[in-house]
Coordinates of C-alpha atoms in Angstrom, one line a residue:
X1 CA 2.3 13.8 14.5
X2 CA 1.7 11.3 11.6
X3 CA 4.4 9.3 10.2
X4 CA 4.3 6.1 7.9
X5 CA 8.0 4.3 7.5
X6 CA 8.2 2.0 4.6
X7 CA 10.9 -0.9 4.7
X8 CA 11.7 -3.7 2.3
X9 CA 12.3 -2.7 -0.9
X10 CA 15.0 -4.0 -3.1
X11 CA 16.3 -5.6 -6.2
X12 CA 14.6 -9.0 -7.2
X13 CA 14.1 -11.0 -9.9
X14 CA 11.0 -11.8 -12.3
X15 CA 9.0 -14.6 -10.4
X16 CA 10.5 -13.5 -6.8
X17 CA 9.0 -12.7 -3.8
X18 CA 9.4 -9.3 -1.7
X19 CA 7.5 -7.8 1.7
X20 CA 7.4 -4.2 1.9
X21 CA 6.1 -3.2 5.8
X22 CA 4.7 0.5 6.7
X23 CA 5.0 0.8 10.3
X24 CA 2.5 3.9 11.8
X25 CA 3.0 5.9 14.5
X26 CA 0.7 8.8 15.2
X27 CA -2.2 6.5 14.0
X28 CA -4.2 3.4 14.5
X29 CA -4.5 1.2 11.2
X30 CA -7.3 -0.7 12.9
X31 CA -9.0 2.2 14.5
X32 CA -12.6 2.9 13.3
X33 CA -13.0 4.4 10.0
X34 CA -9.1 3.7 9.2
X35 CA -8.3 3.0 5.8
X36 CA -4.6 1.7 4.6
X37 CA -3.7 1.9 0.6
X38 CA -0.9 1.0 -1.4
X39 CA 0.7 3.0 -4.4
X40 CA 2.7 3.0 -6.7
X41 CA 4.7 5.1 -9.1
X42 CA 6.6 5.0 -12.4
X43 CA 8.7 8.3 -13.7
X44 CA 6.5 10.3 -15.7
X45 CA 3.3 8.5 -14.3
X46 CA 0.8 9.2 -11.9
X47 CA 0.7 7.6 -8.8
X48 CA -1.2 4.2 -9.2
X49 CA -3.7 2.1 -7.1
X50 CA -2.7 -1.2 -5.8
X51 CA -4.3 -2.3 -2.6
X52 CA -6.4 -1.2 0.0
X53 CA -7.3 -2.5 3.3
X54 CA -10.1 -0.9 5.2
X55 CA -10.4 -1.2 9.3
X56 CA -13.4 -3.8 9.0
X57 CA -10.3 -6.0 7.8
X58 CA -12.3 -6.1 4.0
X59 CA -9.3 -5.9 1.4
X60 CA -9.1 -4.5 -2.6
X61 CA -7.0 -4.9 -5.4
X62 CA -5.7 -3.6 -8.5
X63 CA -6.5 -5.9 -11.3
X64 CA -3.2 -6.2 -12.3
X65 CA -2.3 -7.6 -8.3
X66 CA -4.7 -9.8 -7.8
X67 CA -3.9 -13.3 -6.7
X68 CA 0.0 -12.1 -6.6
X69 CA 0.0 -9.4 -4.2
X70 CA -2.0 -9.4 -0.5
X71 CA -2.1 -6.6 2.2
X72 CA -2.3 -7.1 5.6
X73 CA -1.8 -5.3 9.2
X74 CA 0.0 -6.5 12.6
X75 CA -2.3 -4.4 14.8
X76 CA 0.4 -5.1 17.8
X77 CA 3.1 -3.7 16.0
X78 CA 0.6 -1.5 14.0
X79 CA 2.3 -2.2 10.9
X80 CA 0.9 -3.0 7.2
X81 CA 2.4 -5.7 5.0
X82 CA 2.5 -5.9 1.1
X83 CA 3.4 -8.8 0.3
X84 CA 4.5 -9.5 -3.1
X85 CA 4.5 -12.4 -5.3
X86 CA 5.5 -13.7 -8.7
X87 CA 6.7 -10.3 -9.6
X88 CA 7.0 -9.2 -12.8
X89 CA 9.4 -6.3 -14.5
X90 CA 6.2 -4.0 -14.7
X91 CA 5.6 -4.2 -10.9
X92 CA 9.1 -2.0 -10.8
X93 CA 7.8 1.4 -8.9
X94 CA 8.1 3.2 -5.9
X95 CA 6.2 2.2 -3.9
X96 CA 4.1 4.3 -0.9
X97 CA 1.9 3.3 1.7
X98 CA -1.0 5.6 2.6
X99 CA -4.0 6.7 5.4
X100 CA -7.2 8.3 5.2
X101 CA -10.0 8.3 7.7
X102 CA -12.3 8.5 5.2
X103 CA -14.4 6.2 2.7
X104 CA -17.0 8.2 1.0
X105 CA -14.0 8.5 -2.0
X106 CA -13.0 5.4 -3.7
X107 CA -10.2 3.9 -2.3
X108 CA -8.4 4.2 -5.3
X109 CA -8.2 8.0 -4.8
X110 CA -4.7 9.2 -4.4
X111 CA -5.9 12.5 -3.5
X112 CA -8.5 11.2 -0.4
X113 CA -5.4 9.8 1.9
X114 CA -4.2 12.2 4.4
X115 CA -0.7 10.9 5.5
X116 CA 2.0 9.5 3.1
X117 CA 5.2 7.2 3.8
X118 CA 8.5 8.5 2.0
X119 CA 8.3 5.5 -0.8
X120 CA 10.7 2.4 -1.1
X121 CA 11.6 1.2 -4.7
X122 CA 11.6 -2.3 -6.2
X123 CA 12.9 -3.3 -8.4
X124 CA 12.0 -6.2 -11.0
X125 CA 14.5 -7.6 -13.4
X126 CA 13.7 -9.6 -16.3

């Protein structure tokens, strides 16, 4: 059985710095044809893109990330990272990590990822 565990969300303020992990069981993030995305979501939005990294170790961002926020994996502890820098108040979200064996779908598509974590918040003040 499949299960992602977010951890390290919290209350920071603009310009800080927060590490969200998602730690896998069931799974392999660096397994062949693995595929590890980030989301986020606002009330009242749709779930939104914000990194990706695929199993060949390539990496993609959201425009609105890039240069502040960077993915990576532990394969030991098969764990994913977020981290997050210079937040700002519009990076406040839940946010979800996310697996798909798949990448003939963009990356960015929610709906292509098989197995979902439970969602941490962060939390941005101004």
């Amino acid at each position: 059985q499949v299960q992602l565990v977010e951890s390290g969300g919290g209350l920071v303020q603009a310009g800080g710095s927060l590490r969200l992990s998602c730690a896998a069981s069931g799974l392999t993030f660096s397994s062949y044809g693995m595929e590890m995305g980030w989301f986020r979501q606002t009330p009242g939005k749709e779930r939104e893109f914000v990194t990706a990294l695929r199993w060949t170790g390539s990496t993609y961002y959201a425009g609105s990330v890039e240069g502040r926020f960077t993915i990576s994996r532990d394969n030991a502890k098969n764990t994913v990272y977020l981290q997050m820098n210079s937040l700002k108040p519009e990076d406040t979200a839940v946010y979800y990590c996310a697996a798909r064996s798949r990448w003939d779908v963009s990356y960015t598509d929610t709906h292509s990822y098989d197995y979902w974590g439970q969602g941490t918040q962060v939390t941005v003040s101004s």
